Structure formats: C-alpha cells, structure tokens
Amino acid sequence: MCGIVGSIGKNNGRDFIIEGLKTLDYRGYDSAGIAFLKEKEIKIYKDAGSVSHVNSLIPNKENGNVLIGHTRWATHGKPNMINSHPHLSFNKQFALVHNGVIENFVELKNKLISKGITFNSDTDSEVVVNLIASIYIDTNDVLEAIKRAIKEIKGSYAIGLIHLGEDKLYVLKNASPLLIGLGEGYNMIASDASPMIEETSKFLELGDEEYGYITSKEAIIYTRDGKHIHKDYVTKEAEMIRHDKNGYDHFMLKEIEEIPTVIKRLFDFYTKDNEYHFNKSLISKIKKSDHIIFLGCGTSYHASLVGGRYFEEMLEIPTASYIASEWAFHPMFPGKKPFIIFISQSGETADLIHCMKIVKERHLDTLIITNTKGSTLERGCDYSLILHAGVEVSVASTKAYAAQVALLLLIVAAVKGDINIAKEMIASLPIISHIKDNYKDKIKEIANEIKDKKSIFYLGRGYDYYLSLEASLKLKEISYIHSEAIAGGELKHGPIALIEDGTPVIVFITDKVTAASMRGNIEEVKSRGASVYVISTKNLSRDSDKIIIEEYPSYLSSIIVSTVAFYLAYYVSLFKGYDVDKPRNLAKSVTVE
Ligand code: F6R
C-alpha cells in the first residue's frame, strides 16, 4: 500500500515531506523514510516506526531541493530499517520510493543477481531501482531506462525516483495512484491530493504505464511507447481532507459519535421535499435488474450483507454479496440482468478495482457507494453515490459503515418509493445519542471484564448476525483478541466445542423473529460455562440483559446497535493500552491485492 510524497524546488521541502507523510499514513505506518538529493550523494534517513521517529533521526540542518519520502505498509519483507524506503541502487546513483507490488520481482532479481548486482533488502521495490540503474549503464538516459524497465516490470507501481546529478524527480505508474501537484516555482508528487492541497488545486493524474519527470518549472509525461503527451490539469478541492480530533482523544471515538450527524447529512442529501433525490436513471436501472451483486471487503462487505437483506425483504430482488478478493478469482453473475454494487469507503481497495475490471469486460451497469469522490472506483463506475461521512481517519471503520448501511437503505426505499423508511431512520437517531449518554459506563464495565480474555464470541441471527460479524471484526482488529461471529443456529454444528468456563459470548437480540431461538442459544452456551453479555431491545429484553436499547424498527439494528459494538471495541483497545486509531499490521486503504 504505502504513501509517497516528493517535491522539487519547494522552500523547506523537508517539512512538506514530513507533514505529507503524516497525512498519508492511513496508507501504512510501519516504517518511513526520506531521501535528499545532494550535490555529491543521495542522503537517506529511514527506519521502522513512525514518520516523527524518522524525522527525529534527521539532523536539523538537513534539507534539499529534490526530496522523496515514503510511509510503508510492508508487503515484501519485515518492517525494519533495511526494508524501509527509499531504496538506493547498487551504485548509489538512484533512489526510489514505491507503492504497489512487483509480481515478477523474483525473476527480475535473479536476472540482476546473475549480472553481479547485489541487494540489501527483501523488498520487491529494490529490484526496480536496481533494474533502472543497470539499464541506465547502457542507455545513459534515465527516461529511456525507465521506458525499458516498464516493459520488463509486471505488477502495480507508483514510483518516485531521483538520480544523482540531475535536478529532476522522475515518476512512473501502473495500477497504483500517483498525482503531480503543480505549484508556483515548484512541483510535487503524492499518492493522493491530501499532502498537496494546501499548496495547489491544480493536479495532473498519471495514467497507467505513463512515466516522465517534474522539475521546479514543468511536468513532462510520456506514454509507455515514449510518446510525449500533453495533459490538462484537473482541480481538486480541500474538502474531505482535514484531519482534526476536535478535542477527542482518538479519531475512532470522534467518528463513532459523528454517526447521527452523518446519517442526518445523508438524509438531507438524498431526500428533498418529502421525496427521494437520486439519479432517476440509476433507480430505473436497479428496478429493471433481476439480481443485485454486491462486492466489498471487510466492513464494507458486512454492510453489503445488510443491504442485500434490504433488497430482498423490501423489494423482493434477489441478491448475492461476495467478498471481492474471492469473487475476483471465481466471478459469478447470477441472474439475466444483474446490477453490480461496489461498496468501498476509500474507493481505492485493490481487490475491488480488480473486480471492477472484470465487470467492465461484461459491460454491466455498476454503482459505487464510497466516501471518496474522485477515487479510482468512483471514477470507474457508471454511477456513484457518496457517503458524505467526512474523512474517516481511524483505521477501524465506524461512521463509514453506518453511512454505507444507511445509504443502502435509502436506495432501497427510493426504489420502493416509500419516504417513511427514511423518516423512520431519522426518527431513530436519538436512540444512538441515548446510547452515548447512558450506556458508556456499562460498556466500559464489559470491556474491563473481557479485555484479558483470549477468545470472544459474538452471536446473532439475521440482522443480528450481520451485526455480530462487524462487531467481531472491529474488536479483533483493534484489541488483538481472537474473536468470531457465529450465526445462532450454527453453534451446535461445531463452534460450541470452543465454549468453556468463562468464555465471553456477546449476544445481540434485536429481532423478534429470532429472539426465542437466541434465548435457546444462550442457555446452550451458559450450560457450557460461558459468560454471556446480552444486548437486546426493550420489547425482547430480560432483566439480566446487560444493555437494553429503546425500540426501533429492527432493520435499523446495524446502524443503531453497531454503535454499542464500536464503543466496546474502542474501550477494550483503550484499556489494553493499544494505539486505537492505528492498529498493528493494518492500513486505512488497502491498495494491494
Ligand atoms: C475494518 C475496515 C476494513 C475495510 C476494508 C475495505 O474496520 O475498515 O475491513 O472495510 O479494508 O475498505 P474499503 O471500504 O475502503 O474498500
């Protein structure tokens, strides 16, 4: 995944790179590094750890005219100093930062080793810098070396490259994002607009297999075949880019507490004068389809399960929800006229981009539900609906999940033409505020009791099962406790073997159709020694339940009760002393397959 920033001709380039890397650390944060192009050498400072840590390694006076920086999410090789970027070529003439995956790096590395070239790291990225440096020995022309290298490299890459003795910042890109920002008397590159948005609103988007360079005055771009191309700049706004904790200790807590506002904002955006306000052709395409195919990953996949249920229950349109990384290798197109809905908070998830390419070959209608206008998926799909959730900084998705479910509900309600569904959703929002104001202490109590457990189970059926899946994912990703979600009826088919004395089992009971069966499940796990924590709605509650929530239409469970699950995961992680917003091994945007 990784984030890239570079600049040329910028006053105080070092501060720009450091701040830019901090902005991009949603793309990975296990190591960082910067290269300064000096007159006689390329100076590199890098290490495992945060951008601030690396900055502390750089002497105060260090600066330069041409700089490249990187924040890493390890794909090839452990997060350590050697594997951190920038990578220096074997002859110390070139340095490179890379985001993506070089699929044929073993083959290329062996070829270079057979020519006597030595490697320091375990990364695929070092292969590219050595490949370009070795071709350059023959061509004596960096652009020609890059052009030839592109023909040899297979995989995804966004690369910033510097060459000793030249005041230029070279770029090349395929299937990973890279933007050039145009300044006044200086130019920049970055993985997305956020590090550059305070400096410029003018950007050049590099296309796949394009390459070129920037100087402080110009940006020169070529196609794969070496044809010079003129690109018009695109403008981007600063909207969606500011990161501010607003007095909260963590972004996650702030983002959970923004959920009611986010949902109200969605309502305001997609309804007007008591009517839904969606693109008419989108609604008509959905009405005419005989099957909805959902594609998503992680939390977004969980939202699609809820959305699927809405389509089936409220519109009687059959659906299939697929995990994108599975579907990509075994694409299925149920129905004669399927309509495809991608769900992705970031709009940059590589598994989904892969799926989008497959769907495009079939010329099927596509919708992307995303929080990120201008993202690769947003640009690539026929229709896009924006979540308007505001930037979600915490790696664990909360408000974006709630917004995904809410928007899916609004779409279904619009196809059905029933404005009351949207109104019911808005009328239920005070319950979320009630949870915030009244249940935090109880949730903290539960968090304290379960925080040192090795394994935790979530149980539910129907909407409560989808909720359990999301609750379990959230807990494991930020508390590092093994957790599993089990559909109530599946317990006896295997998982109950794991229940022993003191195993925490968190049970959601918010649906009257399945409530009685869930009470039966509770008895089953209790008799095997489980410590049970029930979260129920008032009409279905028993006195012993831990958290009892006011009544609301049960299809809203994933929006309302998810907040309880999010708080629980948050407090467990907090009490364990972990970095809530930046859990280990993860990144906010998963831009590698
Ligand atoms: C978990 C989480 C991830 C993402 C997944 C897909 O809290 O956020 O599971 O949902 O990586 O990301 P997007 O939605 O950006 O495609």
Coordinates of N, CA and C in Angstrom, one line a residue, residues 144-222:
E144 N 14.9 6.7 -21.0 CA 15.0 5.5 -21.8 C 15.1 4.3 -20.9
A145 N 15.8 4.4 -19.8 CA 16.0 3.3 -18.9 C 14.6 3.0 -18.2
I146 N 13.9 4.1 -17.9 CA 12.5 3.9 -17.3 C 11.6 3.2 -18.3
K147 N 11.7 3.7 -19.5 CA 10.8 3.1 -20.6 C 11.0 1.6 -20.8
R148 N 12.3 1.3 -20.8 CA 12.6 -0.2 -20.9 C 12.3 -1.0 -19.7
A149 N 12.5 -0.3 -18.5 CA 12.1 -1.1 -17.3 C 10.6 -1.3 -17.2
I150 N 9.8 -0.4 -17.7 CA 8.3 -0.6 -17.6 C 7.9 -1.8 -18.4
K151 N 8.7 -2.0 -19.5 CA 8.3 -3.2 -20.4 C 8.7 -4.5 -19.7
E152 N 9.6 -4.4 -18.7 CA 10.0 -5.7 -18.0 C 9.2 -5.9 -16.7
I153 N 8.8 -4.8 -16.1 CA 8.1 -5.0 -14.8 C 6.7 -5.4 -15.0
K154 N 6.2 -6.4 -14.2 CA 4.8 -6.8 -14.1 C 4.3 -6.5 -12.7
G155 N 3.1 -5.8 -12.7 CA 2.6 -5.6 -11.3 C 2.1 -4.2 -11.2
S156 N 1.9 -3.7 -10.0 CA 1.4 -2.4 -9.7 C 2.5 -1.5 -9.1
Y157 N 2.6 -0.3 -9.6 CA 3.6 0.6 -9.0 C 3.2 2.1 -9.2
A158 N 3.5 2.8 -8.2 CA 3.6 4.3 -8.3 C 5.0 4.6 -7.7
I159 N 5.8 5.2 -8.5 CA 7.2 5.3 -8.1 C 7.6 6.8 -8.3
G160 N 8.4 7.3 -7.3 CA 9.1 8.5 -7.4 C 10.6 8.1 -7.4
L161 N 11.4 8.7 -8.3 CA 12.8 8.3 -8.5 C 13.7 9.5 -8.6
I162 N 14.8 9.5 -7.9 CA 15.8 10.6 -8.1 C 17.1 10.0 -8.6
H163 N 17.8 10.9 -9.3 CA 19.1 10.4 -9.9 C 20.2 11.5 -9.6
L164 N 21.3 11.0 -9.1 CA 22.3 11.9 -8.7 C 22.8 12.7 -9.8
G165 N 22.9 14.0 -9.6 CA 23.5 14.9 -10.7 C 22.4 15.5 -11.5
E166 N 21.1 15.2 -11.3 CA 20.0 15.8 -12.1 C 19.0 16.4 -11.2
D167 N 18.6 17.7 -11.4 CA 17.6 18.3 -10.6 C 16.2 17.9 -11.2
K168 N 15.9 16.7 -11.1 CA 14.6 16.2 -11.6 C 14.0 15.2 -10.7
L169 N 12.7 15.0 -10.7 CA 12.1 14.0 -9.9 C 11.3 13.1 -10.9
Y170 N 11.8 11.9 -11.1 CA 11.2 11.0 -12.1 C 10.0 10.3 -11.5
V171 N 9.0 10.0 -12.4 CA 7.8 9.3 -11.9 C 7.4 8.2 -12.9
L172 N 6.8 7.1 -12.4 CA 6.2 6.1 -13.3 C 5.1 5.4 -12.5
K173 N 4.1 5.0 -13.3 CA 2.9 4.5 -12.6 C 2.2 3.4 -13.3
N174 N 1.7 2.4 -12.6 CA 0.8 1.4 -13.2 C -0.1 0.9 -12.1
A175 N -1.4 1.0 -12.2 CA -2.4 0.4 -11.3 C -2.2 0.8 -9.8
S176 N -1.4 1.8 -9.5 CA -1.4 2.4 -8.2 C -1.4 3.9 -8.4
P177 N -2.1 4.6 -7.5 CA -2.3 6.1 -7.8 C -1.1 6.9 -7.6
L178 N -0.9 7.9 -8.5 CA 0.1 8.9 -8.3 C -0.3 10.2 -9.0
L179 N -0.2 11.3 -8.2 CA -0.7 12.6 -8.7 C 0.5 13.6 -8.7
I180 N 0.5 14.4 -9.7 CA 1.5 15.5 -9.7 C 0.8 16.8 -9.3
G181 N 1.3 17.5 -8.3 CA 0.7 18.8 -7.9 C 1.5 19.9 -8.5
L182 N 0.9 20.9 -9.1 CA 1.6 22.0 -9.8 C 1.6 23.2 -8.9
G183 N 2.8 23.6 -8.5 CA 2.9 24.8 -7.6 C 3.5 25.9 -8.4
E184 N 3.7 27.0 -7.7 CA 4.3 28.2 -8.4 C 5.8 28.2 -8.1
G185 N 6.6 27.8 -9.1 CA 8.0 27.7 -8.9 C 8.5 26.4 -8.3
Y186 N 7.6 25.5 -8.1 CA 7.9 24.2 -7.5 C 6.9 23.2 -7.9
N187 N 7.2 22.0 -7.9 CA 6.2 20.9 -8.2 C 6.3 19.8 -7.2
M188 N 5.3 19.0 -7.1 CA 5.2 17.9 -6.1 C 4.6 16.7 -6.7
I189 N 4.8 15.6 -6.0 CA 4.1 14.3 -6.3 C 3.5 13.8 -5.0
A190 N 2.5 13.0 -5.1 CA 2.0 12.3 -3.9 C 1.0 11.2 -4.3
S191 N 0.7 10.3 -3.4 CA -0.2 9.2 -3.7 C -1.6 9.7 -3.8
D192 N -2.0 10.8 -3.1 CA -3.3 11.4 -3.3 C -3.1 12.9 -3.1
A193 N -4.2 13.6 -3.2 CA -4.1 15.1 -3.2 C -3.8 15.7 -1.8
S194 N -4.1 14.9 -0.8 CA -4.1 15.5 0.6 C -2.8 16.2 1.0
P195 N -1.6 15.7 0.7 CA -0.4 16.4 1.2 C -0.2 17.7 0.4
M196 N -0.8 17.8 -0.8 CA -0.5 19.0 -1.6 C -1.6 20.0 -1.7
I197 N -2.8 19.7 -1.1 CA -4.0 20.5 -1.3 C -3.8 21.9 -0.7
E198 N -3.0 22.1 0.3 CA -2.7 23.4 0.9 C -1.9 24.2 0.0
E199 N -1.2 23.6 -1.0 CA -0.2 24.3 -1.8 C -0.8 24.6 -3.2
T200 N -1.7 23.8 -3.7 CA -2.2 23.9 -5.0 C -3.6 23.3 -5.2
S201 N -4.4 23.7 -6.2 CA -5.6 23.0 -6.5 C -5.4 22.4 -7.9
K202 N -4.2 22.5 -8.5 CA -4.0 22.0 -9.9 C -3.2 20.7 -9.8
F203 N -3.8 19.7 -10.5 CA -3.1 18.4 -10.4 C -3.1 17.7 -11.8
L204 N -2.1 16.9 -12.0 CA -2.0 16.1 -13.2 C -2.1 14.7 -12.8
E205 N -3.0 13.9 -13.4 CA -3.2 12.5 -13.0 C -2.4 11.6 -14.0
L206 N -1.5 10.9 -13.4 CA -0.7 10.0 -14.3 C -1.6 8.8 -14.6
G207 N -1.5 8.4 -15.9 CA -2.3 7.1 -16.3 C -1.4 5.9 -16.2
D208 N -2.0 4.7 -16.4 CA -1.2 3.5 -16.3 C -0.1 3.4 -17.3
E209 N 1.0 3.0 -16.9 CA 2.2 2.8 -17.7 C 2.7 4.1 -18.3
E210 N 2.3 5.2 -17.7 CA 2.9 6.5 -18.1 C 4.1 6.8 -17.2
Y211 N 5.0 7.6 -17.7 CA 6.2 8.0 -17.0 C 6.6 9.4 -17.4
G212 N 7.6 9.9 -16.7 CA 8.1 11.2 -17.0 C 8.9 11.8 -15.9
Y213 N 8.9 13.1 -15.8 CA 9.6 13.8 -14.7 C 9.0 15.1 -14.4
I214 N 9.3 15.6 -13.2 CA 9.0 17.0 -12.9 C 10.3 17.8 -12.6
T215 N 10.3 19.0 -12.9 CA 11.3 19.9 -12.4 C 10.6 21.0 -11.6
S216 N 11.3 22.0 -11.2 CA 10.5 23.0 -10.4 C 9.6 23.8 -11.4
K217 N 9.8 23.7 -12.7 CA 9.0 24.6 -13.6 C 8.1 23.8 -14.5
E218 N 8.3 22.5 -14.7 CA 7.4 21.8 -15.6 C 7.2 20.4 -15.3
A219 N 6.2 19.8 -15.9 CA 6.0 18.3 -15.8 C 5.9 17.7 -17.2
I220 N 6.7 16.8 -17.4 CA 6.8 16.1 -18.7 C 6.4 14.7 -18.6
I221 N 5.4 14.3 -19.4 CA 4.8 12.9 -19.3 C 4.9 12.2 -20.7
Y222 N 5.2 10.9 -20.6 CA 5.2 10.1 -21.8 C 4.3 8.9 -21.6

